[in-house]
CSV table of C-alpha atoms and ligand atoms in Angstrom, one decimal:
chain,number,residue,atom,x,y,z
A,3,UNK,CA,102.8,60.5,88.2
A,4,UNK,CA,99.5,62.4,88.0
A,5,UNK,CA,97.6,62.4,84.7
A,6,UNK,CA,97.5,65.7,82.9
A,7,UNK,CA,93.8,66.1,83.8
A,8,UNK,CA,94.8,66.3,87.5
A,9,UNK,CA,97.6,68.9,87.2
A,10,UNK,CA,97.6,71.8,89.7
A,11,UNK,CA,97.0,75.0,87.9
A,12,UNK,CA,97.9,78.6,88.5
A,13,UNK,CA,94.6,80.4,87.7
A,14,UNK,CA,94.4,84.2,87.5
A,15,UNK,CA,90.8,85.6,87.9
A,16,UNK,CA,89.8,88.9,86.3
A,17,UNK,CA,86.7,90.2,88.1
A,18,UNK,CA,86.6,88.9,91.7
A,19,UNK,CA,82.9,89.5,92.4
A,20,UNK,CA,80.3,87.1,93.9
A,21,UNK,CA,80.5,84.3,91.4
A,22,UNK,CA,84.3,84.4,91.1
A,23,UNK,CA,84.7,84.1,94.9
A,24,UNK,CA,82.3,81.2,94.9
A,25,UNK,CA,84.3,79.3,92.2
A,26,UNK,CA,87.7,80.2,93.8
A,27,UNK,CA,86.7,78.4,97.0
A,28,UNK,CA,86.4,75.1,95.3
A,29,UNK,CA,89.5,75.6,93.2
A,30,UNK,CA,91.5,76.4,96.3
A,31,UNK,CA,90.0,73.3,98.0
A,32,UNK,CA,91.3,71.2,95.0
A,33,UNK,CA,94.8,72.6,95.5
A,34,UNK,CA,95.0,75.1,92.6
A,35,UNK,CA,96.8,78.4,93.1
A,36,UNK,CA,94.6,81.4,92.7
A,37,UNK,CA,95.5,85.0,91.9
A,38,UNK,CA,92.9,87.7,91.2
A,39,UNK,CA,92.4,91.3,90.1
A,40,UNK,CA,89.3,93.4,90.0
A,41,UNK,CA,87.9,96.9,89.7
A,42,UNK,CA,87.2,96.9,93.5
A,43,UNK,CA,89.8,96.2,96.1
A,44,UNK,CA,89.4,92.6,97.5
A,45,UNK,CA,92.8,92.5,99.2
A,46,UNK,CA,91.4,91.7,102.7
A,47,UNK,CA,88.9,89.1,101.6
A,48,UNK,CA,91.6,87.6,99.3
A,49,UNK,CA,94.1,87.3,102.2
A,50,UNK,CA,91.4,85.4,104.2
A,51,UNK,CA,90.7,83.1,101.3
A,52,UNK,CA,94.3,82.4,100.4
A,53,UNK,CA,94.2,84.2,97.1
A,54,UNK,CA,97.0,86.6,95.9
A,55,UNK,CA,95.2,89.8,95.0
A,56,UNK,CA,96.8,92.3,92.6
A,57,UNK,CA,95.5,95.9,92.3
A,58,UNK,CA,97.9,96.3,89.5
A,59,UNK,CA,97.0,94.5,86.2
A,60,UNK,CA,100.6,94.4,85.0
A,61,UNK,CA,101.8,92.6,88.1
A,62,UNK,CA,98.8,90.3,87.8
A,63,UNK,CA,99.8,89.4,84.2
A,64,UNK,CA,103.4,89.0,85.2
A,65,UNK,CA,102.4,86.4,87.8
A,66,UNK,CA,102.6,83.7,85.1
A,67,UNK,CA,99.2,82.1,85.2
A,68,UNK,CA,98.4,78.9,83.3
A,69,UNK,CA,94.8,80.1,83.0
A,70,UNK,CA,93.3,83.6,82.9
A,71,UNK,CA,89.7,83.3,83.9
A,72,UNK,CA,87.4,86.1,82.9
A,73,UNK,CA,84.6,86.5,85.6
A,74,UNK,CA,83.5,90.1,85.0
A,75,UNK,CA,80.0,91.1,84.3
A,76,UNK,CA,78.6,90.5,80.8
A,77,UNK,CA,78.2,94.2,80.4
A,78,UNK,CA,81.7,95.2,81.3
A,79,UNK,CA,83.6,92.4,79.5
A,80,UNK,CA,84.3,94.5,76.3
A,81,UNK,CA,85.8,97.4,78.3
A,82,UNK,CA,87.7,95.1,80.7
A,83,UNK,CA,89.2,92.9,78.0
A,84,UNK,CA,90.2,95.8,75.8
A,85,UNK,CA,92.2,97.4,78.7
A,86,UNK,CA,94.2,94.3,79.6
A,87,UNK,CA,97.8,95.2,78.7
A,88,UNK,CA,98.4,91.8,76.9
A,89,UNK,CA,102.0,92.6,76.0
A,90,UNK,CA,102.8,91.9,79.7
A,91,UNK,CA,101.7,88.3,79.5
A,92,UNK,CA,104.8,86.2,80.3
A,93,UNK,CA,103.8,83.1,78.5
A,94,UNK,CA,100.8,82.0,76.3
A,95,UNK,CA,98.0,81.3,78.6
A,96,UNK,CA,94.6,79.6,78.3
A,97,UNK,CA,91.9,82.3,78.4
A,98,UNK,CA,88.6,81.0,79.7
A,99,UNK,CA,85.4,82.8,80.6
A,100,UNK,CA,82.4,81.9,82.7
A,101,UNK,CA,79.9,84.5,81.3
A,102,UNK,CA,76.3,83.5,81.2
A,103,UNK,CA,76.1,84.3,77.5
A,104,UNK,CA,78.6,82.7,75.1
A,105,UNK,CA,78.7,84.2,71.6
A,106,UNK,CA,79.6,87.6,73.0
A,107,UNK,CA,82.8,86.6,75.0
A,108,UNK,CA,83.8,84.2,72.2
A,109,UNK,CA,83.8,87.1,69.6
A,110,UNK,CA,85.6,89.4,71.9
A,111,UNK,CA,88.3,87.0,72.9
A,112,UNK,CA,88.9,86.0,69.3
A,113,UNK,CA,89.1,89.7,68.3
A,114,UNK,CA,91.3,90.9,71.1
A,115,UNK,CA,93.6,88.1,72.3
A,116,UNK,CA,96.9,87.2,70.6
A,117,UNK,CA,96.8,84.1,68.3
A,118,UNK,CA,99.1,82.1,70.5
A,119,UNK,CA,96.7,82.2,73.4
A,120,UNK,CA,94.1,79.4,73.7
A,121,UNK,CA,90.4,80.2,74.2
A,122,UNK,CA,87.8,78.2,76.1
A,123,UNK,CA,84.3,79.4,76.6
A,124,UNK,CA,82.4,78.0,79.5
A,125,UNK,CA,79.2,78.4,81.5
A,126,UNK,CA,78.8,76.8,84.8
A,127,UNK,CA,75.0,76.5,84.8
A,128,UNK,CA,74.8,77.1,88.6
A,129,UNK,CA,75.6,79.8,91.1
A,130,UNK,CA,76.3,80.5,94.8
A,131,UNK,CA,72.7,79.5,95.6
A,132,UNK,CA,72.1,76.4,93.5
A,133,UNK,CA,75.7,75.2,94.0
A,134,UNK,CA,76.0,75.9,97.7
A,135,UNK,CA,75.8,72.2,98.6
A,136,UNK,CA,78.2,71.0,95.9
A,137,UNK,CA,78.3,70.8,92.2
A,138,UNK,CA,77.3,67.2,91.7
A,139,UNK,CA,74.9,66.7,88.7
A,140,UNK,CA,74.9,70.4,87.9
A,141,UNK,CA,75.4,71.3,84.2
A,142,UNK,CA,78.7,72.7,83.0
A,143,UNK,CA,78.7,73.9,79.3
A,144,UNK,CA,81.9,74.4,77.4
A,145,UNK,CA,83.1,75.1,73.9
A,146,UNK,CA,86.8,74.5,73.0
A,147,UNK,CA,87.1,77.5,70.7
A,148,UNK,CA,90.8,77.5,70.1
A,149,UNK,CA,92.8,74.9,72.0
A,150,UNK,CA,96.4,73.8,71.3
A,151,UNK,CA,97.5,72.9,74.8
A,152,UNK,CA,95.1,70.1,75.6
A,153,UNK,CA,96.8,69.4,79.0
A,154,UNK,CA,96.0,72.8,80.5
A,155,UNK,CA,92.5,72.7,79.0
A,156,UNK,CA,91.7,69.3,80.3
A,157,UNK,CA,93.1,70.1,83.8
A,158,UNK,CA,90.9,73.2,83.9
A,159,UNK,CA,87.8,71.2,82.8
A,160,UNK,CA,88.7,68.5,85.4
A,161,UNK,CA,88.0,71.1,88.2
A,162,UNK,CA,84.3,70.8,87.3
A,163,UNK,CA,84.1,67.2,86.1
A,164,UNK,CA,85.8,66.0,89.3
A,165,UNK,CA,83.1,67.7,91.4
A,166,UNK,CA,80.5,65.7,89.6
A,167,UNK,CA,79.3,68.4,87.1
A,168,UNK,CA,77.5,67.1,84.0
A,169,UNK,CA,79.9,68.2,81.3
A,170,UNK,CA,78.1,69.5,78.2
A,171,UNK,CA,80.2,70.3,75.1
A,172,UNK,CA,78.3,72.5,72.6
A,173,UNK,CA,78.9,75.6,70.5
A,174,UNK,CA,78.4,79.0,71.9
A,175,UNK,CA,75.5,79.6,69.5
A,176,UNK,CA,73.7,76.4,70.6
A,177,UNK,CA,74.2,77.5,74.2
A,178,UNK,CA,72.7,81.0,73.6
A,179,UNK,CA,69.7,79.6,71.8
A,180,UNK,CA,68.9,77.2,74.7
A,181,UNK,CA,69.8,79.7,77.5
A,182,UNK,CA,67.4,82.3,76.1
A,183,UNK,CA,64.6,79.7,76.4
A,184,UNK,CA,65.6,78.6,79.8
A,185,UNK,CA,67.9,80.8,81.9
A,186,UNK,CA,66.8,84.2,80.5
A,187,UNK,CA,63.1,83.1,80.9
A,188,UNK,CA,63.7,82.0,84.5
A,189,UNK,CA,65.5,85.3,85.4
A,190,UNK,CA,62.8,87.4,83.6
A,191,UNK,CA,60.0,85.6,85.6
A,192,UNK,CA,62.0,86.0,88.8
A,193,UNK,CA,62.4,89.8,88.1
A,194,UNK,CA,58.7,90.2,87.4
A,195,UNK,CA,57.9,88.6,90.7
A,196,UNK,CA,60.4,90.8,92.3
A,197,UNK,CA,58.8,93.9,90.7
A,198,UNK,CA,55.5,92.7,92.2
A,199,UNK,CA,57.2,92.3,95.6
A,200,UNK,CA,55.6,88.9,96.3
A,201,UNK,CA,56.0,87.7,99.9
A,202,UNK,CA,55.2,84.7,102.0
A,203,UNK,CA,51.8,84.5,103.8
A,204,UNK,CA,50.6,82.0,106.4
A,205,UNK,CA,48.6,80.0,103.8
A,206,UNK,CA,51.2,79.5,101.1
A,207,UNK,CA,50.8,76.6,98.7
A,208,UNK,CA,53.9,74.7,97.7
A,209,UNK,CA,53.7,76.3,94.2
A,210,UNK,CA,53.7,79.8,95.7
A,211,UNK,CA,56.6,78.9,98.0
A,212,UNK,CA,58.6,78.0,94.9
A,213,UNK,CA,57.7,81.3,93.3
A,214,UNK,CA,59.0,83.2,96.3
A,215,UNK,CA,62.2,81.1,96.2
A,216,UNK,CA,62.6,82.0,92.5
A,217,UNK,CA,62.1,85.7,93.3
A,218,UNK,CA,64.6,85.5,96.1
A,219,UNK,CA,67.4,83.7,94.2
A,220,UNK,CA,66.9,85.9,91.1
A,221,UNK,CA,67.0,89.1,93.1
A,222,UNK,CA,70.3,88.0,94.7
A,223,UNK,CA,72.0,88.2,91.3
A,224,UNK,CA,72.9,91.7,90.1
A,225,UNK,CA,70.7,93.6,87.6
A,226,UNK,CA,73.8,93.8,85.4
A,227,UNK,CA,73.8,90.1,85.1
A,228,UNK,CA,70.1,90.0,84.2
A,229,UNK,CA,70.5,92.8,81.6
A,230,UNK,CA,73.6,91.1,80.2
A,231,UNK,CA,71.5,88.0,79.6
A,232,UNK,CA,69.2,90.1,77.4
A,233,UNK,CA,71.5,92.6,75.7
A,234,UNK,CA,74.2,90.1,74.7
A,235,UNK,CA,72.2,87.1,73.8
A,236,UNK,CA,70.7,87.7,70.4
A,237,UNK,CA,68.0,85.0,71.0
A,238,UNK,CA,66.6,86.7,74.2
A,239,UNK,CA,64.6,89.4,72.5
A,240,UNK,CA,62.5,86.7,70.8
A,241,UNK,CA,61.9,85.1,74.2
A,242,UNK,CA,60.8,88.3,75.7
A,243,UNK,CA,58.3,88.8,72.8
A,244,UNK,CA,56.9,85.3,73.4
A,245,UNK,CA,56.5,86.1,77.1
A,246,UNK,CA,54.6,89.3,76.3
A,247,UNK,CA,52.5,87.5,73.8
A,248,UNK,CA,51.7,84.7,76.3
A,249,UNK,CA,50.8,87.3,79.0
A,250,UNK,CA,48.4,89.1,76.6
A,251,UNK,CA,46.9,85.9,75.3
A,252,UNK,CA,46.1,84.6,78.8
A,253,UNK,CA,44.8,88.0,79.9
A,254,UNK,CA,42.5,88.2,76.9
A,255,UNK,CA,41.2,84.6,77.6
A,256,UNK,CA,40.5,85.5,81.2
A,257,UNK,CA,38.7,88.7,80.3
A,258,UNK,CA,36.7,87.0,77.6
A,259,UNK,CA,35.7,84.1,79.9
A,260,UNK,CA,34.6,86.7,82.5
A,261,UNK,CA,32.4,88.4,80.0
A,262,UNK,CA,30.9,85.0,78.8
A,263,UNK,CA,30.1,83.9,82.3
A,264,UNK,CA,28.3,87.2,83.3
B,16,NAP,P1,78.0,90.4,87.9
B,16,NAP,O1,77.3,91.5,88.4
B,16,NAP,O2,77.5,89.7,86.6
B,16,NAP,O3,79.6,90.7,87.7
B,16,NAP,C1,80.3,91.2,88.8
B,16,NAP,C2,81.7,91.3,88.4
B,16,NAP,O4,81.9,92.2,87.3
B,16,NAP,C3,82.6,91.8,89.5
B,16,NAP,O5,83.8,91.2,89.5
B,16,NAP,C4,82.8,93.3,89.1
B,16,NAP,O6,84.0,93.8,89.6
B,16,NAP,C5,82.9,93.2,87.6
B,16,NAP,N1,82.4,94.5,87.0
B,16,NAP,C6,81.2,95.0,86.9
B,16,NAP,N2,81.2,96.1,86.2
B,16,NAP,C7,82.5,96.4,85.9
B,16,NAP,C8,83.2,97.5,85.2
B,16,NAP,N3,82.5,98.5,84.7
B,16,NAP,N4,84.5,97.4,85.1
B,16,NAP,C9,85.2,96.4,85.6
B,16,NAP,N5,84.6,95.3,86.3
B,16,NAP,C10,83.3,95.3,86.4
B,16,NAP,O7,77.9,89.3,89.1
B,16,NAP,P2,78.5,87.8,89.3
B,16,NAP,O8,77.3,87.0,89.8
B,16,NAP,O9,79.7,87.9,90.1
B,16,NAP,O10,78.9,87.2,87.8
B,16,NAP,C11,80.1,87.3,87.3
B,16,NAP,C12,80.1,86.6,85.9
B,16,NAP,O11,79.8,85.2,86.1
B,16,NAP,C13,79.1,87.1,85.0
B,16,NAP,O12,79.6,87.2,83.7
B,16,NAP,C14,78.0,86.1,85.1
B,16,NAP,O13,77.2,86.1,83.8
B,16,NAP,C15,78.7,84.8,85.3
B,16,NAP,N6,78.0,83.8,86.0
B,16,NAP,C16,77.3,84.1,87.1
B,16,NAP,C17,76.6,83.1,87.8
B,16,NAP,C18,75.9,83.4,89.1
B,16,NAP,O14,75.1,82.5,89.5
B,16,NAP,N7,76.0,84.5,89.7
B,16,NAP,C19,76.6,81.8,87.3
B,16,NAP,C20,77.3,81.5,86.1
B,16,NAP,C21,78.0,82.5,85.5
B,16,NAP,P3,84.1,94.4,91.1
B,16,NAP,O15,83.5,93.4,92.0
B,16,NAP,O16,85.6,94.6,91.3
B,16,NAP,O17,83.4,95.7,91.1
């Protein structure tokens, strides 16, 4: 008999955009059964992938998923979650999310979802670019916010641990503090480089090549994602201030040095 952590799950994805499709490929490879619903119509793509796509949210909820996985943009989650007709849920399910901020979905899920549903907040700290050659050694953050059915939860987490992810259990608050200093900063710098439209030249240093790569990977993510990292992470504002201050300090040092050396 297989252990609970290896159970095959029925996973219903809400928001079948770029990141959800990327996750679904690995879940399907592992033998899980995937259903999805989204604002846009992904029927054709879903058929090709082996995903059952529902345009109708009620039919999606009635399809008896073990896990409902929220993969919408950070900015739209509040609206999306408040319009899910939860009374059509056939059985208590585990609600999990993959948003790149964590306090915001935690609060929303605890506010809106019925008490009998379990809540797991997660953040796979990688995406379609960084995870295209597999998920080994990539960080996966999670917070078991309200878990009674340990079997379903551990089967879901097993999707990531079995691919070799580094499983990092921490609170949503701890995540947001660290992510503001790391992920938000990375995206902000990538966006600045995008705004400057930096491009390859015949004499690039390795350092500059890395900057171009950072610009390219950042710009492949939606602007909604980037703004969500700022608007719904209460620690990001401070990081933006630190960035502005660092820019001004360096600029003043350079201008001063220029004056001194004249
Ligand atoms: P995204 O731009 O953050 O989100 C796109 C998804 O949000 C699509 O499914 C889209 O639906 C849905 N959406 C956007 N606005 C909506 C609205 N007003 N109403 C309903 N649905 C709406 O891009 P993403 O890269 O696919 O990211 C999805 C989630 O995964 C985000 O929460 C992000 O923070 C998280 N995440 C992303 C990465 C990454 O590397 N990209 C990594 C880890 C976590 P339609 O496609 O149907 O329009």
